[in-house]
PDB file of C-alpha atoms in Angstrom:
ATOM      1  CA  MET A1494       2.442 -42.895 -14.204  1.00 55.00           C
ATOM      2  CA  PRO A1495      -0.938 -43.362 -15.985  1.00 63.00           C
ATOM      3  CA  ILE A1496      -2.566 -40.568 -18.416  1.00 64.00           C
ATOM      4  CA  GLY A1497      -3.894 -37.886 -16.490  1.00 64.00           C
ATOM      5  CA  GLU A1498      -2.234 -38.146 -12.625  1.00 77.00           C
ATOM      6  CA  THR A1499       1.100 -36.658 -13.736  1.00 83.00           C
ATOM      7  CA  PRO A1500       1.089 -33.119 -11.640  1.00 78.00           C
ATOM      8  CA  LEU A1501       1.367 -30.959 -14.848  1.00 76.00           C
ATOM      9  CA  GLU A1502      -2.113 -32.627 -15.898  1.00 80.00           C
ATOM     10  CA  LYS A1503      -3.514 -32.136 -12.865  1.00 76.00           C
ATOM     11  CA  GLN A1504      -2.552 -28.548 -12.967  1.00 72.00           C
ATOM     12  CA  LEU A1505      -4.098 -28.277 -16.627  1.00 74.00           C
ATOM     13  CA  GLN A1506      -7.291 -29.880 -15.432  1.00 76.00           C
ATOM     14  CA  GLU A1507      -7.841 -27.224 -12.725  1.00 72.00           C
ATOM     15  CA  VAL A1508      -7.129 -24.495 -15.529  1.00 71.00           C
ATOM     16  CA  LEU A1509     -10.042 -25.979 -17.171  1.00 71.00           C
ATOM     17  CA  LYS A1510     -12.300 -25.636 -14.326  1.00 74.00           C
ATOM     18  CA  ILE A1511     -11.549 -21.733 -13.815  1.00 76.00           C
ATOM     19  CA  ASN A1512     -15.093 -19.820 -13.987  1.00 83.00           C
ATOM     20  CA  HIS A1513     -13.425 -16.658 -15.490  1.00 84.00           C
ATOM     21  CA  LYS A1514     -16.844 -14.514 -14.236  1.00 89.00           C
ATOM     22  CA  THR A1515     -16.136 -15.753 -10.654  1.00 87.00           C
ATOM     23  CA  MET A1516     -12.383 -15.034 -10.614  1.00 87.00           C
ATOM     24  CA  TRP A1517     -13.582 -11.348 -11.861  1.00 92.00           C
ATOM     25  CA  LEU A1518     -15.809 -10.952  -8.973  1.00 93.00           C
ATOM     26  CA  ARG A1519     -13.204 -12.223  -6.200  1.00 91.00           C
ATOM     27  CA  ALA A1520     -10.504  -9.547  -7.911  1.00 93.00           C
ATOM     28  CA  ALA A1521     -12.737  -6.623  -8.523  1.00 95.00           C
ATOM     29  CA  ASN A1522     -15.477  -7.142  -5.699  1.00 95.00           C
ATOM     30  CA  VAL A1523     -12.698  -5.823  -2.960  1.00 95.00           C
ATOM     31  CA  GLU A1524     -13.213  -3.076  -0.779  1.00 97.00           C
ATOM     32  CA  SER A1525      -9.753  -1.500  -1.985  1.00 97.00           C
ATOM     33  CA  VAL A1526     -11.051  -1.499  -5.387  1.00 98.00           C
ATOM     34  CA  LYS A1527     -14.401  -0.007  -4.646  1.00 98.00           C
ATOM     35  CA  ARG A1528     -12.483   2.453  -2.498  1.00 98.00           C
ATOM     36  CA  LEU A1529     -10.023   3.431  -5.427  1.00 98.00           C
ATOM     37  CA  VAL A1530     -12.709   3.753  -7.894  1.00 98.00           C
ATOM     38  CA  LYS A1531     -14.747   5.861  -5.497  1.00 98.00           C
ATOM     39  CA  VAL A1532     -11.585   7.867  -4.764  1.00 98.00           C
ATOM     40  CA  LEU A1533     -10.361   8.711  -7.894  1.00 98.00           C
ATOM     41  CA  ASN A1534     -13.784   9.540  -9.090  1.00 98.00           C
ATOM     42  CA  GLN A1535     -13.850  12.253  -6.113  1.00 98.00           C
ATOM     43  CA  ASN A1536     -10.380  13.460  -7.185  1.00 98.00           C
ATOM     44  CA  GLN A1537     -11.534  14.281 -10.855  1.00 98.00           C
ATOM     45  CA  LEU A1538     -14.145  16.150  -9.259  1.00 98.00           C
ATOM     46  CA  ARG A1539     -11.597  18.022  -7.229  1.00 97.00           C
ATOM     47  CA  GLN A1540      -9.702  18.643  -9.890  1.00 98.00           C
ATOM     48  CA  SER A1541     -12.746  20.185 -11.519  1.00 98.00           C
ATOM     49  CA  LYS A1542     -12.457  17.482 -14.308  1.00 98.00           C
ATOM     50  CA  ASP A1543     -15.804  15.081 -15.520  1.00 98.00           C
ATOM     51  CA  SER A1544     -15.139  11.419 -16.862  1.00 98.00           C
ATOM     52  CA  LEU A1545     -13.992  12.422 -20.247  1.00 98.00           C
ATOM     53  CA  ASN A1546     -11.791  14.982 -18.916  1.00 98.00           C
ATOM     54  CA  ASN A1547     -13.764  17.908 -19.662  1.00 98.00           C
ATOM     55  CA  PRO A1548     -13.954  20.586 -17.381  1.00 98.00           C
ATOM     56  CA  LEU A1549     -16.876  20.889 -15.191  1.00 98.00           C
ATOM     57  CA  PHE A1550     -19.251  23.396 -16.798  1.00 98.00           C
ATOM     58  CA  SER A1551     -23.188  24.353 -15.383  1.00 97.00           C
ATOM     59  CA  VAL A1552     -25.192  24.554 -18.216  1.00 97.00           C
ATOM     60  CA  TYR A1553     -27.274  26.924 -15.747  1.00 94.00           C
ATOM     61  CA  ASN A1554     -24.619  29.635 -15.246  1.00 94.00           C
ATOM     62  CA  ASN A1555     -22.898  28.694 -18.462  1.00 96.00           C
ATOM     63  CA  SER A1556     -20.154  28.818 -16.554  1.00 96.00           C
ATOM     64  CA  GLY A1557     -17.192  26.469 -15.446  1.00 97.00           C
ATOM     65  CA  VAL A1558     -16.129  28.980 -12.571  1.00 96.00           C
ATOM     66  CA  TYR A1559     -17.851  30.055  -8.887  1.00 93.00           C
ATOM     67  CA  SER A1560     -19.223  33.769  -9.742  1.00 92.00           C
ATOM     68  CA  ILE A1561     -18.418  36.759  -7.433  1.00 93.00           C
ATOM     69  CA  ALA A1562     -22.358  36.273  -5.992  1.00 90.00           C
ATOM     70  CA  THR A1563     -21.226  32.775  -5.202  1.00 86.00           C
ATOM     71  CA  ALA A1564     -18.028  33.861  -3.131  1.00 87.00           C
ATOM     72  CA  SER A1565     -20.238  36.253  -1.100  1.00 91.00           C
ATOM     73  CA  LEU A1566     -22.727  33.480  -0.002  1.00 86.00           C
ATOM     74  CA  ASN A1567     -20.030  31.208   0.639  1.00 85.00           C
ATOM     75  CA  PRO A1568     -16.953  32.239   2.063  1.00 84.00           C
ATOM     76  CA  SER A1569     -14.947  28.643   1.176  1.00 86.00           C
ATOM     77  CA  LYS A1570     -15.710  29.410  -2.540  1.00 88.00           C
ATOM     78  CA  GLN A1571     -13.242  31.815  -4.495  1.00 92.00           C
ATOM     79  CA  ALA A1572     -15.030  33.682  -7.237  1.00 94.00           C
ATOM     80  CA  GLY A1573     -13.119  32.490 -10.591  1.00 96.00           C
ATOM     81  CA  ALA A1574     -12.388  29.243  -9.101  1.00 96.00           C
ATOM     82  CA  PRO A1575     -13.514  25.775 -11.022  1.00 97.00           C
ATOM     83  CA  TYR A1576     -16.113  24.128  -9.837  1.00 96.00           C
ATOM     84  CA  THR A1577     -15.509  20.836  -7.765  1.00 95.00           C
ATOM     85  CA  LEU A1578     -19.289  19.826  -6.561  1.00 94.00           C
ATOM     86  CA  ASN A1579     -18.238  19.464  -3.085  1.00 91.00           C
ATOM     87  CA  ASP A1580     -20.348  22.444  -1.278  1.00 85.00           C
ATOM     88  CA  THR A1581     -21.751  20.601   1.767  1.00 87.00           C
ATOM     89  CA  GLY A1582     -19.953  17.276   0.525  1.00 92.00           C
ATOM     90  CA  GLU A1583     -23.097  15.314   0.392  1.00 95.00           C
ATOM     91  CA  PHE A1584     -22.598  14.571  -3.399  1.00 97.00           C
ATOM     92  CA  TYR A1585     -18.846  12.941  -2.668  1.00 98.00           C
ATOM     93  CA  LYS A1586     -20.533  10.925   0.359  1.00 97.00           C
ATOM     94  CA  SER A1587     -23.325   9.329  -2.076  1.00 98.00           C
ATOM     95  CA  ILE A1588     -20.989   8.192  -4.256  1.00 98.00           C
ATOM     96  CA  VAL A1589     -21.537   4.552  -4.461  1.00 98.00           C
ATOM     97  CA  VAL A1590     -19.429   1.728  -6.201  1.00 98.00           C
ATOM     98  CA  SER A1591     -20.820  -1.875  -7.267  1.00 98.00           C
ATOM     99  CA  VAL A1592     -19.354  -4.805  -8.902  1.00 97.00           C
ATOM    100  CA  PHE A1593     -21.191  -7.177 -11.496  1.00 96.00           C
ATOM    101  CA  ILE A1594     -20.135  -9.843 -13.721  1.00 93.00           C
ATOM    102  CA  ASP A1595     -20.040  -7.450 -16.811  1.00 93.00           C
ATOM    103  CA  GLY A1596     -18.329  -4.651 -14.792  1.00 95.00           C
ATOM    104  CA  ILE A1597     -18.294  -2.043 -12.290  1.00 97.00           C
ATOM    105  CA  ARG A1598     -21.005   0.848 -11.776  1.00 98.00           C
ATOM    106  CA  ILE A1599     -20.692   3.851  -9.862  1.00 98.00           C
ATOM    107  CA  GLU A1600     -23.652   5.932  -8.907  1.00 98.00           C
ATOM    108  CA  ALA A1601     -24.373   8.829  -7.034  1.00 98.00           C
ATOM    109  CA  ASP A1602     -27.523  10.833  -5.366  1.00 98.00           C
ATOM    110  CA  PRO A1603     -27.210  13.765  -7.734  1.00 97.00           C
ATOM    111  CA  THR A1604     -29.909  15.716  -5.981  1.00 96.00           C
ATOM    112  CA  LYS A1605     -28.860  19.136  -4.527  1.00 88.00           C
ATOM    113  CA  SER A1606     -31.589  21.423  -3.328  1.00 84.00           C
ATOM    114  CA  ASN A1607     -33.774  22.204  -6.322  1.00 88.00           C
ATOM    115  CA  THR A1608     -31.102  21.105  -8.478  1.00 92.00           C
ATOM    116  CA  ASN A1609     -30.142  17.843 -10.365  1.00 97.00           C
ATOM    117  CA  LEU A1610     -26.461  17.834 -10.421  1.00 98.00           C
ATOM    118  CA  TYR A1611     -26.719  15.245 -13.349  1.00 98.00           C
ATOM    119  CA  GLU A1612     -29.092  17.298 -15.502  1.00 97.00           C
ATOM    120  CA  GLU A1613     -27.061  20.776 -14.619  1.00 97.00           C
ATOM    121  CA  TYR A1614     -23.118  19.052 -15.127  1.00 98.00           C
ATOM    122  CA  GLY A1615     -24.076  16.037 -17.341  1.00 98.00           C
ATOM    123  CA  LYS A1616     -24.227  12.226 -16.176  1.00 98.00           C
ATOM    124  CA  ASN A1617     -19.974  12.094 -17.093  1.00 98.00           C
ATOM    125  CA  ILE A1618     -19.191  13.477 -13.699  1.00 98.00           C
ATOM    126  CA  ILE A1619     -19.926  10.224 -12.705  1.00 98.00           C
ATOM    127  CA  GLY A1620     -17.218   7.705 -14.121  1.00 98.00           C
ATOM    128  CA  LEU A1621     -13.460   7.313 -14.510  1.00 98.00           C
ATOM    129  CA  THR A1622     -11.244   8.698 -17.380  1.00 98.00           C
ATOM    130  CA  ASP A1623      -9.248   6.747 -18.798  1.00 98.00           C
ATOM    131  CA  GLU A1624      -6.174   7.240 -17.117  1.00 98.00           C
ATOM    132  CA  ASN A1625      -8.057   6.265 -13.903  1.00 98.00           C
ATOM    133  CA  ILE A1626      -9.768   2.941 -15.465  1.00 98.00           C
ATOM    134  CA  GLU A1627      -6.262   1.887 -16.008  1.00 98.00           C
ATOM    135  CA  THR A1628      -5.103   2.751 -12.809  1.00 98.00           C
ATOM    136  CA  VAL A1629      -7.999   0.928 -11.429  1.00 98.00           C
ATOM    137  CA  SER A1630      -7.392  -2.008 -14.000  1.00 97.00           C
ATOM    138  CA  GLU A1631      -3.837  -3.043 -12.570  1.00 97.00           C
ATOM    139  CA  LEU A1632      -5.213  -2.955  -9.028  1.00 97.00           C
ATOM    140  CA  ILE A1633      -7.865  -5.680 -10.325  1.00 97.00           C
ATOM    141  CA  ILE A1634      -4.656  -7.586 -12.510  1.00 96.00           C
ATOM    142  CA  LEU A1635      -3.009  -7.710  -9.277  1.00 96.00           C
ATOM    143  CA  HIS A1636      -5.978  -9.440  -7.583  1.00 95.00           C
ATOM    144  CA  TYR A1637      -6.878 -11.483 -10.748  1.00 92.00           C
ATOM    145  CA  ARG A1638      -3.169 -13.080 -10.119  1.00 92.00           C
ATOM    146  CA  ARG A1639      -3.660 -13.538  -6.480  1.00 92.00           C
ATOM    147  CA  GLU A1640      -7.046 -15.614  -6.998  1.00 87.00           C
ATOM    148  CA  THR A1641      -5.428 -17.651  -9.907  1.00 84.00           C
ATOM    149  CA  ARG A1642      -2.351 -18.615  -7.413  1.00 86.00           C
ATOM    150  CA  LYS A1643      -4.796 -19.602  -4.859  1.00 84.00           C
ATOM    151  CA  VAL A1644      -6.310 -21.924  -7.394  1.00 75.00           C
ATOM    152  CA  PHE A1645      -3.122 -23.431  -8.371  1.00 72.00           C
ATOM    153  CA  ASN A1646      -2.099 -23.539  -4.300  1.00 74.00           C
ATOM    154  CA  ILE A1647       1.060 -21.705  -5.275  1.00 71.00           C
TER     155      ILE A1647
END
């Protein structure tokens, strides 16, 4: 067989053609990954944690828990319970996940009545903890492997 025509050499030629940026987009820009990122961020907030794994804390109220006044106005809130930022659900619903060549971006609308949630609780309310980043990475790796197998027809 002439050089460059063996099955192994043909596969090696295919390896050289792989565009890793394209493969990243194929692996990460799928609904299951974007949905997982959104759900993990929402779960962190439900656990009263930001992306640095710190408790949610209102700089306006100088507190991390619902007050007696809040509980009296909103029966779904219990005085002393940690903030979850899920009063109306609008903030959670506004979370959008986008995939780019250089990473994943999580955005949300922080406007709530007359308050900006980023100003009150910090910008780290959007983003994932290291543990959750690892979880998302594992899923992306699975998708990346699947896409690589498609290139090699295996």
